[in-house]
PDB file of C-alpha atoms and ligand atoms in Angstrom:
ATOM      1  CA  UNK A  18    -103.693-109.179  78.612  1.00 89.00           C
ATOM      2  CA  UNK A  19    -107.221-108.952  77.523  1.00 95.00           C
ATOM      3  CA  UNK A  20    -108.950-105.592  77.079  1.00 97.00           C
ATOM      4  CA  UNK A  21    -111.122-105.886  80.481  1.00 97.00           C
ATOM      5  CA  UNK A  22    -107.850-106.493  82.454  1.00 97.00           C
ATOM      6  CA  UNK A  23    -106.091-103.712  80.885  1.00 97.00           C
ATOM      7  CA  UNK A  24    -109.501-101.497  81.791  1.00 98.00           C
ATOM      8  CA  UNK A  25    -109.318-102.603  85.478  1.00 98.00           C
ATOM      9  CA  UNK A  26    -106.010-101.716  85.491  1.00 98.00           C
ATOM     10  CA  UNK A  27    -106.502 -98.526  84.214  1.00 98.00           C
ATOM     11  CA  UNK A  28    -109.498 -97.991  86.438  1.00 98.00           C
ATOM     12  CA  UNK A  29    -107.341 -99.431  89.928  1.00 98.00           C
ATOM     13  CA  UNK A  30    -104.320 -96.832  89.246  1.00 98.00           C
ATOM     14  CA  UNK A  31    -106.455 -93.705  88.126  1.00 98.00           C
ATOM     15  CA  UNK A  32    -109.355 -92.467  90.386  1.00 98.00           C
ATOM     16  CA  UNK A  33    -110.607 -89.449  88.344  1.00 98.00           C
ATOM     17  CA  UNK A  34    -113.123 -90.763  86.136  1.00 97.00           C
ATOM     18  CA  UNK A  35    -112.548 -87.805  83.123  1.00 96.00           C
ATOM     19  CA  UNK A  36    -109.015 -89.283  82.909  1.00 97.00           C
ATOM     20  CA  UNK A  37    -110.653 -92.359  82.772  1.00 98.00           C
ATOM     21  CA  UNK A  38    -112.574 -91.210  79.982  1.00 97.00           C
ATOM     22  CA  UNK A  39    -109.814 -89.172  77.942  1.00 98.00           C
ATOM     23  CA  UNK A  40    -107.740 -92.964  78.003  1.00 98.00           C
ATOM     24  CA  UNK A  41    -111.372 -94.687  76.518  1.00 98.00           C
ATOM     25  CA  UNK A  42    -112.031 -91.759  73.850  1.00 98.00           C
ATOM     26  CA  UNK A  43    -107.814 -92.541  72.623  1.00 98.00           C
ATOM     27  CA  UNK A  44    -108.789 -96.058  72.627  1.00 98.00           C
ATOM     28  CA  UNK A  45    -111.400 -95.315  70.349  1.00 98.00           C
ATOM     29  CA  UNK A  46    -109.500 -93.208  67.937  1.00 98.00           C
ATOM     30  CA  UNK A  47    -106.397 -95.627  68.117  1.00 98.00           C
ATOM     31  CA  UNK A  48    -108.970 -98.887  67.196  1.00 98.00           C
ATOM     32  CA  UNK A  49    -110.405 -96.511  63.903  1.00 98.00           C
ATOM     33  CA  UNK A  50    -106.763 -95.732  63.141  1.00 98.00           C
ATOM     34  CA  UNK A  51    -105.950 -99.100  63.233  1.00 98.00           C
ATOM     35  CA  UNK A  52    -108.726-100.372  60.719  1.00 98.00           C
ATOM     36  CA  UNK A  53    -108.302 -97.392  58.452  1.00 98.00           C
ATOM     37  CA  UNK A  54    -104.141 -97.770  58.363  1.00 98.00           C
ATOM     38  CA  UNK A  55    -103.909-101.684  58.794  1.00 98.00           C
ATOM     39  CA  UNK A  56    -102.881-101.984  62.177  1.00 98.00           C
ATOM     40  CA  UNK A  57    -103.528-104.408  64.545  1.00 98.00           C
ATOM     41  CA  UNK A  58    -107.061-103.362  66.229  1.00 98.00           C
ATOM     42  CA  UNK A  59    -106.572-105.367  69.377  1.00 98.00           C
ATOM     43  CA  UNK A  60    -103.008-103.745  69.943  1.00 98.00           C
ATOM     44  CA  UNK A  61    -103.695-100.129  68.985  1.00 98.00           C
ATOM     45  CA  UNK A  62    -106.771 -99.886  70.849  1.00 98.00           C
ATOM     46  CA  UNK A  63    -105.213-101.639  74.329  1.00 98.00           C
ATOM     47  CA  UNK A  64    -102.165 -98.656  73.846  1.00 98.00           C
ATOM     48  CA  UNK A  65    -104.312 -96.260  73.364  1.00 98.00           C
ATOM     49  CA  UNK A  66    -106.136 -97.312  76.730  1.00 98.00           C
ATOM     50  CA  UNK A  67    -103.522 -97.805  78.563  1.00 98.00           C
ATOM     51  CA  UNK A  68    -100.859 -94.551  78.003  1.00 98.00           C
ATOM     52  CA  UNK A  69    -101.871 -92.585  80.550  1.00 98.00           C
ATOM     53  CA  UNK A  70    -102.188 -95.446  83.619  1.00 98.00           C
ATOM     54  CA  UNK A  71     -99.237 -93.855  85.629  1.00 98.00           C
ATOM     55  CA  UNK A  72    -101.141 -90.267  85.480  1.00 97.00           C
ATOM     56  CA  UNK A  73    -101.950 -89.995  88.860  1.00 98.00           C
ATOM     57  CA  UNK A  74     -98.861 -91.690  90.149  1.00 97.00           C
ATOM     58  CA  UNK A  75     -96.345 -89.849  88.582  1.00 97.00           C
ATOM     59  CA  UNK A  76     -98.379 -86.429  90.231  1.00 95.00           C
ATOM     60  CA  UNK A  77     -97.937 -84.206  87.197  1.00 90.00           C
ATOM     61  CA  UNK A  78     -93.953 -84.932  87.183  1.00 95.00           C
ATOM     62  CA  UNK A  79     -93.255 -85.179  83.290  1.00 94.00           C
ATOM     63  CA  UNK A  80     -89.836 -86.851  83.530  1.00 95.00           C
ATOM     64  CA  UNK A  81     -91.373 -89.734  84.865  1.00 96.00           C
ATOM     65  CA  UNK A  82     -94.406 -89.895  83.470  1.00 97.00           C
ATOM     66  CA  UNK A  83     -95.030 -92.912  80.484  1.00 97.00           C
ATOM     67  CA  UNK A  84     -91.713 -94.070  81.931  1.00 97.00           C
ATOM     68  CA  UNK A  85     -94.006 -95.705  84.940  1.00 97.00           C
ATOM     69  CA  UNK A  86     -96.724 -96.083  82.524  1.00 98.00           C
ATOM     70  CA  UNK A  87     -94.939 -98.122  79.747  1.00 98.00           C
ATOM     71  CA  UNK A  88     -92.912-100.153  82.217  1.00 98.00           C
ATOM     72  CA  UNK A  89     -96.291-100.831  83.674  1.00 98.00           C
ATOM     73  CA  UNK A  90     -98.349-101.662  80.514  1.00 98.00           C
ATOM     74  CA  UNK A  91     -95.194-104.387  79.614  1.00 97.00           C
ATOM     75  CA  UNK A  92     -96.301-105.585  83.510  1.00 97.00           C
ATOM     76  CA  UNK A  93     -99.496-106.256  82.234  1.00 96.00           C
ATOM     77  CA  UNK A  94     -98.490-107.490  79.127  1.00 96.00           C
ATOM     78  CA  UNK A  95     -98.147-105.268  76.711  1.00 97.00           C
ATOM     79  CA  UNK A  96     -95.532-105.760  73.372  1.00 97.00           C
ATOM     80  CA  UNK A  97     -92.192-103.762  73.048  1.00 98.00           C
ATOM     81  CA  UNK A  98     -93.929-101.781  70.506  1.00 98.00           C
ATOM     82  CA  UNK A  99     -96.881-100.847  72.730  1.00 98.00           C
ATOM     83  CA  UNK A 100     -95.010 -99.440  75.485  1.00 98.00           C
ATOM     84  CA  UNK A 101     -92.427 -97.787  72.936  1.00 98.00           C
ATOM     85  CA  UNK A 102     -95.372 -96.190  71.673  1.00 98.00           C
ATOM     86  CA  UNK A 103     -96.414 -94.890  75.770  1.00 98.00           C
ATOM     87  CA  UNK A 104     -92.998 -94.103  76.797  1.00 98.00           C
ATOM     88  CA  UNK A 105     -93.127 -91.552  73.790  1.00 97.00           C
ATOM     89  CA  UNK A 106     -96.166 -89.755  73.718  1.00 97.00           C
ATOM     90  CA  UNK A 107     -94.751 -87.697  76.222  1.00 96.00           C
ATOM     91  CA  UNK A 108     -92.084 -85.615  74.516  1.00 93.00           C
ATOM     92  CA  UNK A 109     -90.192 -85.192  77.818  1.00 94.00           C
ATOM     93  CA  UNK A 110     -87.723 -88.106  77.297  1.00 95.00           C
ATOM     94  CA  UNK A 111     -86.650 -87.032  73.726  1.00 94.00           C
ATOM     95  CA  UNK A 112     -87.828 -90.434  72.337  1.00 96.00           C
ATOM     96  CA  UNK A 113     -88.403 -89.888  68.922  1.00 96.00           C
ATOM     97  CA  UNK A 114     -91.478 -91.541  67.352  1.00 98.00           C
ATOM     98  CA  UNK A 115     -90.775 -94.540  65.096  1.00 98.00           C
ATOM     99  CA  UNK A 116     -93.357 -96.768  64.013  1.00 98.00           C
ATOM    100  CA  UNK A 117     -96.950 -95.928  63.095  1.00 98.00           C
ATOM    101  CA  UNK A 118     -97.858 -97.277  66.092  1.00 98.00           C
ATOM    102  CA  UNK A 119     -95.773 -94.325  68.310  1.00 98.00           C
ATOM    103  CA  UNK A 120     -97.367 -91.848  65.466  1.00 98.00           C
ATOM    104  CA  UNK A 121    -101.027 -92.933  66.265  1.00 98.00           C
ATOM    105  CA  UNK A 122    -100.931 -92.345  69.742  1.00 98.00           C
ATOM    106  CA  UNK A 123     -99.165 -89.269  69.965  1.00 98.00           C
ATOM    107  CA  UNK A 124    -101.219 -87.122  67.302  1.00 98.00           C
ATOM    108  CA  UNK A 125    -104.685 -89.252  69.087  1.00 98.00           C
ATOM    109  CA  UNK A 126    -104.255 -87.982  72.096  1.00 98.00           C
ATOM    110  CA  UNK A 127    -104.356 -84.599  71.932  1.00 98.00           C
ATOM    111  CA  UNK A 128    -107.337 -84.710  69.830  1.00 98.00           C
ATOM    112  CA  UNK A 129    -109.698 -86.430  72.519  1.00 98.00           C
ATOM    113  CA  UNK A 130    -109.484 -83.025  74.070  1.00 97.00           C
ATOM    114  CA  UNK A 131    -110.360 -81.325  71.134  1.00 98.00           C
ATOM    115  CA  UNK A 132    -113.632 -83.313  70.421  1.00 98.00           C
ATOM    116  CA  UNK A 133    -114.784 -83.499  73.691  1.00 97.00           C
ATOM    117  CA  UNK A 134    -114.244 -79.804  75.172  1.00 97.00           C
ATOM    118  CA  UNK A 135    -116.275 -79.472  71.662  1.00 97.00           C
ATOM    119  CA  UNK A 136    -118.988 -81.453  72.411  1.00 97.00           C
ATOM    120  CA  UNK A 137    -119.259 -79.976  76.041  1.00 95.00           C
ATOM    121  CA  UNK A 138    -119.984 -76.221  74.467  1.00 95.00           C
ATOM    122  CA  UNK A 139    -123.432 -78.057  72.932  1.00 96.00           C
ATOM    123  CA  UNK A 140    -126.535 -77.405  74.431  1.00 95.00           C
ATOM    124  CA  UNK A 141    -126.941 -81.223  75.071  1.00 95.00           C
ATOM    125  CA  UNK A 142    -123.380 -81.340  75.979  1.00 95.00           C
ATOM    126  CA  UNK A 143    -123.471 -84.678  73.895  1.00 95.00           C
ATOM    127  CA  UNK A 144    -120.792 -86.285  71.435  1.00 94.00           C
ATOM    128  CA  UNK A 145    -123.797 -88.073  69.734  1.00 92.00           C
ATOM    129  CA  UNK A 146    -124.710 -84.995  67.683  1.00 92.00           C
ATOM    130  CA  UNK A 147    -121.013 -83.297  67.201  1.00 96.00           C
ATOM    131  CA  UNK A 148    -120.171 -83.316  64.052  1.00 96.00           C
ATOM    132  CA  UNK A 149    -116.160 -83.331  62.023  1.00 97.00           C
ATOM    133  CA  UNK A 150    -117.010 -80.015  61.100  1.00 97.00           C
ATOM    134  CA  UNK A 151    -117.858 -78.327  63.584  1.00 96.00           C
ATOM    135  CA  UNK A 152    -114.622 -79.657  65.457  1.00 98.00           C
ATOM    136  CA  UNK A 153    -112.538 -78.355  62.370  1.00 97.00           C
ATOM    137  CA  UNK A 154    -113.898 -75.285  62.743  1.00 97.00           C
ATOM    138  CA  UNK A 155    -112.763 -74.921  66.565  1.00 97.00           C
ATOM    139  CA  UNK A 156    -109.758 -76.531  65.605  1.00 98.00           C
ATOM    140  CA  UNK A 157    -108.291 -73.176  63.809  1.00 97.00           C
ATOM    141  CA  UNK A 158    -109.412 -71.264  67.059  1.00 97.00           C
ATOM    142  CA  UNK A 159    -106.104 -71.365  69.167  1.00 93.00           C
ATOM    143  CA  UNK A 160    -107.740 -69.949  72.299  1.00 96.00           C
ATOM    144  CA  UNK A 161    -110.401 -73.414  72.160  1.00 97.00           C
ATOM    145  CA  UNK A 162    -109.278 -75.786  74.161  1.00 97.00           C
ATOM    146  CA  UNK A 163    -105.885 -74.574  74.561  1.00 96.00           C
ATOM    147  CA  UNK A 164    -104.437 -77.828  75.997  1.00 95.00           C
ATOM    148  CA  UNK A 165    -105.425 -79.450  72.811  1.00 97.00           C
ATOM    149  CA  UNK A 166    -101.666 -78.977  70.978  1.00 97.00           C
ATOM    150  CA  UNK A 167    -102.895 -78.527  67.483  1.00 98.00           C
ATOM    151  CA  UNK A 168     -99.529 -79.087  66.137  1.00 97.00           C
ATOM    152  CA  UNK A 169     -99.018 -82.427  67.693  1.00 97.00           C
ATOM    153  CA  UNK A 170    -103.433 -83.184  66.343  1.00 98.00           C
ATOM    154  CA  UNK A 171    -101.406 -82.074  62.480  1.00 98.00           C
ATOM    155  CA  UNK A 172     -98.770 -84.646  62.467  1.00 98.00           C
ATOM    156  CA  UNK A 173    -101.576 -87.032  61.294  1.00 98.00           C
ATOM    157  CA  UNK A 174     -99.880 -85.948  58.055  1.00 98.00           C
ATOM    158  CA  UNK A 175     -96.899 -88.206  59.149  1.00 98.00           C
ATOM    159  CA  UNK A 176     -99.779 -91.495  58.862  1.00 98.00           C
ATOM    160  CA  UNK A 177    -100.807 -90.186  55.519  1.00 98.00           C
ATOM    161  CA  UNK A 178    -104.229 -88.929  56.832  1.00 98.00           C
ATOM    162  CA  UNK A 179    -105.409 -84.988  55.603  1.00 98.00           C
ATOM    163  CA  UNK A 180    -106.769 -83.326  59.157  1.00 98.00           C
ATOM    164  CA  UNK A 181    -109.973 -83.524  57.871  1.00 97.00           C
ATOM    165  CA  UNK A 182    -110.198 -87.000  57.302  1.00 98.00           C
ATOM    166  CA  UNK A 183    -108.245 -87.298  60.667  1.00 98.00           C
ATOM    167  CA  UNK A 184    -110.748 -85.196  62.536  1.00 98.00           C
ATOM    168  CA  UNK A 185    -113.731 -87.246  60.948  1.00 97.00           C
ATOM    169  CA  UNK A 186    -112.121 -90.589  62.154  1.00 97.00           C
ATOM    170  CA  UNK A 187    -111.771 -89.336  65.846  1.00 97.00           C
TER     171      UNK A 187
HETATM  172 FE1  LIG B 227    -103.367 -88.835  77.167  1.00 51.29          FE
END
């Protein structure tokens, strides 16, 4: 599976172009992750754009949801490891995370939410001139983006990364 299959994959199962955009922003993170811990780029980056492909078909039902998704990511091709790494991002199934990989994705996601509900509150509403601090800052305010599980953002500690240099990265 090449990256432009995996995007018109994502883009044939999921109509609502913000989720769209929340699965591009974790491939982003995941592909800096990847070069900063030594993972592989390619692999990292396709997980991260792929883990939330069954989120309109599974219609908000947690116990299925990444099941679908990683048994449709190995569909298209993804590793073992890859859809290991979908199946548990979503804490529902009690699959504990194991390789850096499964750490990666699940502390990424949550902070795509976090950057971009702070770039949104700009006058410009851009990403272009957001800056780490700024999303540290909102970061310690629990009421900010709510959805944005700061606890699950922290366990970056589990890669080795600080938050800041986490937060930075994204
Ligand atoms: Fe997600």
């Amino acid at each position: 599976m090449n990256r432009e299959e995996a995007l018109d994959s994502v883009k044939a199962n999921v109509e609502n172009g913000n989720l769209v955009k929340h699965m591009l922003a974790t491939e982003a993170i995941m592909r800096a992750l990847a070069r900063r811990l030594g993972g592989d780029e390619e692999e990292w980056g396709l997980t991260g754009l792929l883990h939330d492909i069954d989120v309109e078909l599974t219609e908000g039902d947690m116990s299925s949801h990444s099941k679908l998704g990683a048994d449709l990511a190995q569909e298209l091709g993804a590793s073992e490891a890859m859809a290991h790494a979908i199946l548990c991002h979503n804490e529902a199934h009690g699959v504990s995370l194991e390789t850096e990989l499964d750490r990666a994705l699940y502390c990424a996601d949550p902070l795509t939410g976090l950057i971009t509900a702070a770039a949104l509150i700009r006058p410009d509403k851009k990403l272009a001139g957001l800056v780490a601090k700024s999303v540290k800052k909102r970061f310690k305010e629990k009421s900010f983006a709510a959805g944005a599980n700061r606890e699950q953002i922290a366990r970056c500690s589990e890669l080795g990364l600080e938050l800041d240099e986490f937060i930075e990265l994204g």
